[in-house]
Amino acid sequence: MKNKKLSLLEVLGLSVAMLAPTGAMAFNTAGAVANSGVVAPLGFLLAGLGILFVGISFVTLGRNIDGEGSAYAYNAKALGEKTGFISGWLLVLTYVTFAFSSSAVVGNFLDVFFKHFNINLPVYLYVIAVLLIGGALSHLGIEFSTKFAIILELFAVGALIVLTAAILIQGGDAGITARPLNPANGTFSGIGAGMIFALMSFAGFEGAATIAPRAKKPAKAITVAIFGSVAFAMIFYFIVSYTEIIGFGTANIAKMQNSSAPLNYLSIRYVGTWMAIFIDFASVTSYFACYFGALNAGAFMIQALSKEGYLMSWMSELKGAKKTPVHALDLITILSLIFYAIIGIGMGVSAGDYYNYLGTIGVIALLLVYVLVSVGAIAFFRKKSKNNILFLIVPIIAILVMVFPIYSNLWPIPAWPMNTFPYIVFVWLLIGIFIPKKKG
């Protein structure tokens, strides 16, 4: 692009927004604890290290390969044009389903927040409002979108830091303890199963790669954005998950894993009802930032693939001085409204289940992208005759870490409808294989 206007902070903002750290800690810790027990923080730490290896592949490829489309541009050079397109095609599914799912959670938390003030409206009205307002705001351009998203997320993170400090200062339920940090208090398989929820909390860290080419210094932007967001999330998740566990008490771990709103419980117990209200609003802002980030990342992926001749040519158009992919943004917004009308309203699927179902589909597709990018890193640097052992070992470790959650979504066979999600991703992948690149 001719106008590279994005600052380093704006590029970083997209990755942080898509991580939705506060939302992740509100939703994913209970699932991690249900599988790992008191040692769940170790799962977040190990998942972060695994994601860091994936991030190294994204950064090294991003610094060596120019072009829009993130994984598409990287693997088109490393593994061939078609594999590059498949990588981008899977990312489209990821970001679109993330936009769908996170918008529903925003509606859910808005419902919880307003109920504190005895305002009771149907959740679907909140979700529709979120989609319409988000779609309209996205037209203001990526510079506004990234700044807006990171401001929302910083507010949410600040609220959770206050709660975390309050719990630690008061010593939790039974005092500060090292039990959650000792692997002997859990099992290897349990920690591994809990890592699935931990990995879900890191999903979207690579979002910055979709807009890095628009930065003033693309190589520096992708490096700082990806490494910065992963390092921050790893430390944040580790500390907050540990604090949540000692807040409930290591002897009351069953209470935490069965809690539908662990942060609400902790807020009321350690600070007061007003903090629960504050945390609920912080969750709204966190997931809205995630939705907004996914909406923009998905639109730029669609725009890049359309520009390369794979999708509709009008989707490649950039409007206004901000070079905004308005058509792609509107497409995702319209699809979001249609899907929610059919599944959320028509079929009566709750906002929580809607988030879990569509989010899981997106995560499966994203894990495949992580594997493909890691394979691409190996192939690319072998072609460049860079036989540094790190270019082989780092991607292999990343692949091994990603294989476990992919396998766990296949075996043992999950209950319906979760058992259908891997096949939905497979069908999407097959469709991509048969999409031709238009000549000219």
Coordinates of C-alpha atoms in Angstrom, one line a residue:
M1 CA 0.0 0.0 0.0
K2 CA 1.2 3.5 -0.7
N3 CA 0.0 5.1 2.5
K4 CA 1.6 3.3 5.5
K5 CA 0.0 5.3 8.2
L6 CA -0.4 2.9 11.1
S7 CA 1.8 3.4 14.2
L8 CA 3.4 0.6 16.1
L9 CA 0.8 1.0 18.9
E10 CA -2.1 0.7 16.5
V11 CA -0.8 -2.5 15.0
L12 CA -0.2 -3.9 18.5
G13 CA -3.7 -2.8 19.4
L14 CA -5.3 -5.2 17.0
S15 CA -3.6 -8.2 18.4
V16 CA -4.3 -7.2 22.0
A17 CA -7.9 -6.6 21.2
M18 CA -8.4 -9.9 19.5
L19 CA -6.8 -11.7 22.5
A20 CA -9.5 -10.1 24.7
P21 CA -7.5 -10.8 27.9
T22 CA -10.2 -9.8 30.3
G23 CA -12.9 -11.8 28.5
A24 CA -10.5 -14.8 28.3
M25 CA -10.1 -14.7 32.1
A26 CA -13.8 -14.4 32.6
F27 CA -14.7 -17.4 30.4
N28 CA -11.8 -19.8 30.0
T29 CA -10.3 -20.2 33.5
A30 CA -13.2 -22.3 34.8
G31 CA -12.8 -24.7 31.8
A32 CA -9.0 -24.9 32.4
V33 CA -9.5 -25.6 36.1
A34 CA -12.1 -28.3 35.3
N35 CA -9.5 -30.2 33.4
S36 CA -6.2 -29.3 35.1
G37 CA -7.3 -28.7 38.7
V38 CA -5.3 -26.3 40.9
V39 CA -2.3 -26.4 38.5
A40 CA -4.3 -24.7 35.6
P41 CA -1.9 -21.7 35.7
L42 CA 0.9 -24.0 34.5
G43 CA -1.3 -24.8 31.4
F44 CA -1.6 -21.1 30.6
L45 CA 2.2 -20.7 30.9
L46 CA 3.0 -23.8 28.7
A47 CA 0.4 -22.7 26.1
G48 CA 2.0 -19.3 26.0
L49 CA 5.4 -20.8 25.4
G50 CA 3.9 -22.9 22.6
I51 CA 2.2 -19.9 21.0
L52 CA 5.5 -18.0 21.3
F53 CA 7.1 -20.6 19.0
V54 CA 4.2 -20.1 16.5
G55 CA 4.7 -16.3 16.8
I56 CA 8.4 -16.7 15.9
S57 CA 7.3 -18.3 12.6
F58 CA 4.9 -15.5 11.9
V59 CA 7.5 -12.8 12.7
T60 CA 10.4 -14.4 10.7
L61 CA 8.2 -14.9 7.7
G62 CA 6.6 -11.5 8.1
R63 CA 10.0 -9.8 8.2
N64 CA 11.2 -11.7 5.1
I65 CA 8.1 -11.7 2.9
D66 CA 6.3 -8.6 1.7
G67 CA 2.6 -8.6 0.9
E68 CA -0.9 -8.4 2.3
G69 CA -2.9 -11.2 3.6
S70 CA -0.8 -12.5 6.5
A71 CA -0.6 -16.3 6.3
Y72 CA -1.7 -16.2 2.7
A73 CA 1.3 -14.1 1.6
Y74 CA 3.7 -16.1 3.7
N75 CA 2.7 -19.6 2.6
A76 CA 2.2 -18.5 -1.1
K77 CA 5.9 -17.9 -1.1
A78 CA 6.9 -20.8 1.2
L79 CA 4.6 -23.6 0.1
G80 CA 3.1 -22.4 -3.2
E81 CA 0.2 -20.2 -4.3
K82 CA -2.6 -22.7 -3.5
T83 CA -1.4 -23.6 0.0
G84 CA -1.1 -19.9 0.6
F85 CA -4.7 -19.3 -0.4
I86 CA -5.9 -22.2 1.8
S87 CA -4.0 -20.6 4.7
G88 CA -5.8 -17.3 4.1
W89 CA -9.1 -19.0 3.4
L90 CA -8.9 -20.7 6.8
L91 CA -8.1 -17.4 8.5
V92 CA -11.2 -15.9 6.9
L93 CA -13.3 -18.6 8.6
T94 CA -11.5 -17.9 11.9
Y95 CA -12.0 -14.2 11.9
V96 CA -15.6 -14.3 10.7
T97 CA -16.6 -16.9 13.3
F98 CA -14.8 -14.9 15.9
A99 CA -16.7 -11.8 14.9
F100 CA -20.0 -13.8 15.1
S101 CA -19.2 -15.4 18.4
S102 CA -17.8 -12.4 20.3
S103 CA -20.7 -10.2 19.3
A104 CA -23.0 -12.6 21.1
V105 CA -20.9 -12.5 24.3
V106 CA -21.0 -8.7 24.2
G107 CA -24.8 -8.9 24.1
N108 CA -24.8 -11.5 27.0
F109 CA -22.6 -9.2 29.2
L110 CA -24.7 -6.2 28.4
D111 CA -27.7 -8.1 29.6
V112 CA -25.9 -9.0 32.9
F113 CA -24.6 -5.4 33.3
F114 CA -28.0 -3.7 32.8
K115 CA -29.7 -6.2 35.1
H116 CA -27.8 -4.5 37.9
F117 CA -30.0 -1.5 37.2
N118 CA -33.2 -3.5 36.8
I119 CA -33.2 -3.1 33.0
N120 CA -34.4 -6.3 31.4
L121 CA -34.4 -6.5 27.6
P122 CA -34.0 -9.6 25.4
V123 CA -30.4 -10.5 24.8
Y124 CA -31.0 -10.5 21.0
L125 CA -31.7 -6.8 21.0
Y126 CA -28.3 -6.1 22.5
V127 CA -26.5 -8.4 20.0
I128 CA -28.3 -6.8 17.1
A129 CA -27.3 -3.3 18.4
V130 CA -23.7 -4.4 18.8
L131 CA -23.5 -5.6 15.2
L132 CA -25.1 -2.5 13.8
I133 CA -23.0 -0.1 15.9
G134 CA -19.8 -2.0 15.3
G135 CA -20.5 -2.2 11.6
A136 CA -21.0 1.6 11.4
L137 CA -18.0 2.4 13.5
S138 CA -15.8 0.2 11.3
H139 CA -16.3 2.6 8.4
L140 CA -14.3 5.2 10.3
G141 CA -11.1 3.4 9.2
I142 CA -8.5 1.0 10.6
E143 CA -6.7 3.8 12.5
F144 CA -9.8 4.6 14.5
S145 CA -10.7 0.9 14.8
T146 CA -7.3 -0.1 16.4
K147 CA -7.2 2.9 18.7
F148 CA -10.7 2.4 19.8
A149 CA -10.2 -1.3 20.4
I150 CA -7.0 -0.9 22.5
I151 CA -8.6 1.8 24.6
L152 CA -11.5 -0.5 25.4
E153 CA -9.2 -3.4 26.2
L154 CA -6.9 -1.3 28.4
F155 CA -9.9 -0.2 30.4
A156 CA -11.0 -3.8 30.9
V157 CA -7.4 -5.0 31.8
G158 CA -7.2 -2.2 34.3
A159 CA -10.4 -3.3 36.0
L160 CA -9.1 -6.9 36.3
I161 CA -5.7 -5.7 37.6
V162 CA -7.5 -3.9 40.4
L163 CA -9.5 -7.0 41.3
T164 CA -6.4 -9.2 41.1
A165 CA -4.5 -6.9 43.4
A166 CA -7.4 -6.9 45.9
I167 CA -7.4 -10.7 46.1
L168 CA -3.6 -10.9 46.5
I169 CA -3.5 -8.2 49.2
Q170 CA -6.1 -10.0 51.2
G171 CA -4.3 -13.3 50.8
G172 CA -7.1 -15.1 48.9
D173 CA -9.3 -17.7 50.6
A174 CA -6.6 -19.4 52.7
G175 CA -3.4 -17.4 52.2
I176 CA -0.9 -17.2 49.4
T177 CA 0.2 -20.7 48.4
A178 CA 2.6 -22.4 45.9
R179 CA 0.2 -25.3 45.3
P180 CA -1.0 -24.1 41.9
L181 CA 2.7 -23.8 40.8
N182 CA 3.7 -27.4 41.7
P183 CA 3.1 -29.9 38.8
A184 CA 2.9 -32.7 41.4
N185 CA -0.5 -31.4 42.4
G186 CA -1.9 -32.3 39.0
T187 CA -1.3 -34.8 36.1
F188 CA 0.4 -34.4 32.8
S189 CA -2.8 -35.4 30.9
G190 CA -4.8 -32.9 33.0
I191 CA -2.5 -30.0 32.4
G192 CA -2.6 -30.9 28.7
A193 CA -6.4 -31.0 28.5
G194 CA -6.5 -27.6 30.3
M195 CA -4.1 -26.2 27.7
I196 CA -6.9 -26.4 25.2
F197 CA -8.7 -23.6 27.1
A198 CA -5.4 -21.8 27.5
L199 CA -4.7 -21.9 23.8
M200 CA -8.2 -20.5 23.1
S201 CA -7.2 -17.5 25.2
F202 CA -4.3 -16.8 22.9
A203 CA -6.3 -17.1 19.7
G204 CA -6.0 -14.0 17.6
F205 CA -2.5 -12.9 18.6
E206 CA -1.5 -13.0 14.9
G207 CA -4.2 -10.5 14.0
A208 CA -1.6 -7.8 13.7
A209 CA -0.1 -9.6 10.7
T210 CA -3.1 -8.7 8.6
I211 CA -2.5 -5.0 8.9
A212 CA 1.3 -4.8 9.5
P213 CA 1.9 -4.0 5.8
R214 CA 0.0 -0.7 6.4
A215 CA 2.4 0.3 9.2
K216 CA 5.1 2.9 9.0
K217 CA 7.7 0.3 9.7
P218 CA 6.1 -3.1 8.9
A219 CA 9.0 -5.3 10.1
K220 CA 9.2 -3.6 13.4
A221 CA 5.5 -3.5 13.8
I222 CA 4.9 -7.2 13.3
T223 CA 7.8 -8.1 15.6
V224 CA 6.7 -5.9 18.5
A225 CA 2.9 -6.6 18.0
I226 CA 3.2 -10.3 18.0
F227 CA 5.9 -10.8 20.6
G228 CA 4.5 -8.0 22.8
S229 CA 0.9 -9.3 22.8
V230 CA 2.0 -13.0 23.5
A231 CA 4.4 -12.0 26.2
F232 CA 1.9 -9.8 27.9
A233 CA -0.9 -12.3 27.6
M234 CA 1.3 -15.2 29.0
I235 CA 2.2 -13.2 32.1
F236 CA -1.3 -11.8 32.5
Y237 CA -3.0 -15.1 32.2
F238 CA -0.6 -16.8 34.5
I239 CA -1.0 -14.3 37.3
V240 CA -4.7 -13.8 37.0
S241 CA -5.5 -17.6 36.7
Y242 CA -3.3 -18.2 39.8
T243 CA -5.1 -15.3 41.6
E244 CA -8.6 -16.7 40.7
I245 CA -7.7 -20.1 42.1
I246 CA -6.4 -18.8 45.5
G247 CA -9.4 -16.4 45.5
F248 CA -11.7 -19.4 45.5
G249 CA -9.3 -21.4 47.6
T250 CA -7.4 -24.5 46.5
A251 CA -9.8 -26.6 48.7
N252 CA -12.8 -25.2 46.9
I253 CA -11.6 -25.8 43.3
A254 CA -14.9 -27.6 42.4
K255 CA -16.8 -24.4 43.2
M256 CA -14.6 -22.5 40.7
Q257 CA -14.9 -25.0 37.9
N258 CA -18.7 -25.0 38.2
S259 CA -19.0 -21.3 38.4
S260 CA -20.6 -19.6 35.3
A261 CA -19.2 -16.2 36.5
P262 CA -16.1 -16.6 38.6
L263 CA -15.0 -12.9 38.3
N264 CA -18.4 -11.8 39.6
Y265 CA -18.1 -14.0 42.6
L266 CA -14.6 -12.8 43.4
S267 CA -15.5 -9.2 42.8
I268 CA -18.4 -9.3 45.4
R269 CA -16.4 -11.3 47.9
Y270 CA -13.2 -9.3 47.9
V271 CA -14.3 -5.8 46.9
G272 CA -18.0 -5.4 46.7
T273 CA -21.0 -5.4 44.5
W274 CA -19.9 -2.2 42.8
M275 CA -16.8 -4.1 41.6
A276 CA -18.9 -6.8 40.1
I277 CA -20.8 -4.1 38.1
F278 CA -17.4 -2.7 37.0
I279 CA -16.1 -6.1 36.0
D280 CA -19.3 -6.8 34.0
F281 CA -18.8 -3.6 32.1
A282 CA -15.1 -4.4 31.6
S283 CA -16.1 -7.7 30.1
V284 CA -18.5 -5.8 27.7
T285 CA -15.6 -3.6 26.5
S286 CA -13.2 -6.5 26.3
Y287 CA -15.4 -8.6 24.1
F288 CA -16.5 -5.6 22.0
A289 CA -12.8 -4.9 21.3
C290 CA -12.4 -8.6 20.3
Y291 CA -15.4 -8.4 18.0
F292 CA -14.2 -5.2 16.5
G293 CA -10.7 -6.6 16.0
A294 CA -12.0 -9.8 14.4
L295 CA -14.3 -7.8 12.1
N296 CA -11.4 -5.7 10.8
A297 CA -9.0 -8.6 10.5
G298 CA -11.6 -10.6 8.6
A299 CA -12.3 -7.7 6.3
F300 CA -8.6 -7.2 5.5
M301 CA -8.2 -10.9 4.8
I302 CA -11.1 -10.9 2.4
Q303 CA -9.9 -7.8 0.8
A304 CA -6.4 -9.3 0.3
L305 CA -7.7 -12.5 -1.2
S306 CA -10.1 -10.6 -3.5
K307 CA -7.2 -8.4 -4.7
E308 CA -5.3 -11.5 -5.6
G309 CA -8.2 -12.7 -7.8
Y310 CA -9.7 -15.4 -5.6
L311 CA -13.0 -13.8 -4.4
M312 CA -15.3 -11.1 -5.8
S313 CA -13.3 -8.2 -7.2
W314 CA -15.5 -5.6 -5.6
M315 CA -14.4 -6.9 -2.2
S316 CA -10.9 -5.7 -2.9
E317 CA -12.0 -2.0 -3.2
L318 CA -10.7 0.4 -0.5
K319 CA -12.8 3.4 0.1
G320 CA -11.9 7.0 1.3
A321 CA -8.8 8.6 2.5
K322 CA -8.4 5.9 5.2
K323 CA -8.4 3.1 2.5
T324 CA -11.1 1.1 4.3
P325 CA -12.4 -2.2 3.0
V326 CA -16.0 -1.1 3.3
H327 CA -17.5 -3.9 1.2
A328 CA -15.8 -6.6 3.1
L329 CA -16.7 -5.0 6.5
D330 CA -20.4 -4.8 5.4
L331 CA -20.4 -8.4 4.2
I332 CA -19.2 -9.7 7.6
T333 CA -21.7 -7.5 9.4
I334 CA -24.6 -8.7 7.2
L335 CA -23.5 -12.3 7.6
S336 CA -23.3 -11.8 11.4
L337 CA -26.9 -10.5 11.5
I338 CA -28.2 -13.4 9.3
F339 CA -26.4 -16.1 11.3
Y340 CA -27.5 -14.7 14.6
A341 CA -31.1 -14.4 13.4
I342 CA -31.1 -18.0 12.3
I343 CA -29.1 -19.7 15.0
G344 CA -29.4 -17.3 18.0
I345 CA -33.0 -16.2 17.6
G346 CA -34.6 -18.8 15.3
M347 CA -33.1 -21.9 16.9
G348 CA -33.0 -20.4 20.3
V349 CA -29.3 -21.0 21.0
S350 CA -28.1 -19.0 24.0
A351 CA -25.4 -16.4 23.7
G352 CA -23.0 -18.6 25.7
D353 CA -23.5 -21.6 23.5
Y354 CA -23.4 -19.5 20.3
Y355 CA -20.0 -18.2 21.4
N356 CA -18.7 -21.7 22.3
Y357 CA -19.9 -23.3 19.1
L358 CA -18.7 -20.7 16.6
G359 CA -15.6 -19.9 18.6
T360 CA -14.6 -23.5 18.5
I361 CA -15.0 -23.7 14.8
G362 CA -12.8 -20.7 14.4
V363 CA -10.2 -22.0 16.8
I364 CA -9.9 -25.4 14.9
A365 CA -9.4 -23.5 11.7
L366 CA -6.8 -21.2 13.3
L367 CA -4.8 -24.1 14.8
L368 CA -4.6 -25.5 11.2
V369 CA -3.3 -22.1 10.1
Y370 CA -0.7 -22.2 12.8
V371 CA 0.5 -25.6 11.7
L372 CA 0.6 -24.5 8.0
V373 CA 2.6 -21.3 8.9
S374 CA 5.1 -23.3 10.9
V375 CA 5.5 -25.8 8.1
G376 CA 5.9 -22.8 5.7
A377 CA 8.6 -21.4 7.9
I378 CA 10.6 -24.6 7.6
A379 CA 10.2 -24.7 3.9
F380 CA 10.9 -21.1 3.3
F381 CA 14.2 -21.0 5.1
R382 CA 15.3 -24.3 3.6
K383 CA 14.8 -22.7 0.2
K384 CA 16.8 -19.7 1.3
S385 CA 19.6 -22.1 2.3
K386 CA 19.4 -20.9 5.9
N387 CA 20.1 -24.1 7.7
N388 CA 20.1 -22.5 11.1
I389 CA 18.9 -25.3 13.5
L390 CA 16.5 -22.8 15.1
F391 CA 14.6 -22.5 11.8
L392 CA 13.9 -26.2 12.1
I393 CA 13.4 -26.8 15.8
V394 CA 11.2 -23.7 16.6
P395 CA 8.5 -24.6 14.0
I396 CA 8.5 -28.3 14.9
I397 CA 7.9 -27.4 18.6
A398 CA 5.1 -25.2 17.5
I399 CA 3.5 -27.9 15.3
L400 CA 3.7 -30.5 18.2
V401 CA 2.0 -28.0 20.6
M402 CA -0.8 -27.3 18.1
V403 CA -1.4 -31.0 17.2
F404 CA -2.7 -31.9 20.7
P405 CA -5.8 -29.6 20.8
I406 CA -6.5 -30.5 17.1
Y407 CA -6.5 -34.2 18.1
S408 CA -8.5 -33.6 21.2
N409 CA -11.3 -32.2 19.1
L410 CA -11.4 -35.4 17.1
W411 CA -10.8 -38.1 19.8
P412 CA -12.5 -39.0 22.0
I413 CA -15.4 -38.0 19.9
P414 CA -17.1 -34.9 21.5
A415 CA -20.8 -34.8 22.1
W416 CA -23.2 -33.3 19.6
P417 CA -22.9 -30.6 18.2
M418 CA -19.2 -30.3 19.0
N419 CA -18.5 -33.5 17.1
T420 CA -19.6 -31.8 13.8
F421 CA -17.2 -28.8 14.1
P422 CA -14.0 -30.4 12.7
Y423 CA -16.0 -31.6 9.7
I424 CA -17.4 -28.1 9.1
V425 CA -13.8 -26.8 9.0
F426 CA -12.9 -29.7 6.7
V427 CA -15.8 -28.8 4.3
W428 CA -14.7 -25.2 4.3
L429 CA -11.2 -26.3 3.5
L430 CA -12.5 -28.4 0.6
I431 CA -14.4 -25.5 -0.8
G432 CA -11.2 -23.5 -0.7
I433 CA -9.3 -26.1 -2.7
F434 CA -11.8 -25.8 -5.6
I435 CA -11.9 -22.0 -5.7
P436 CA -9.9 -20.9 -8.7
K437 CA -7.7 -17.9 -9.0
K438 CA -9.1 -15.6 -11.7
K439 CA -6.6 -14.6 -14.5
G440 CA -5.6 -11.1 -14.9

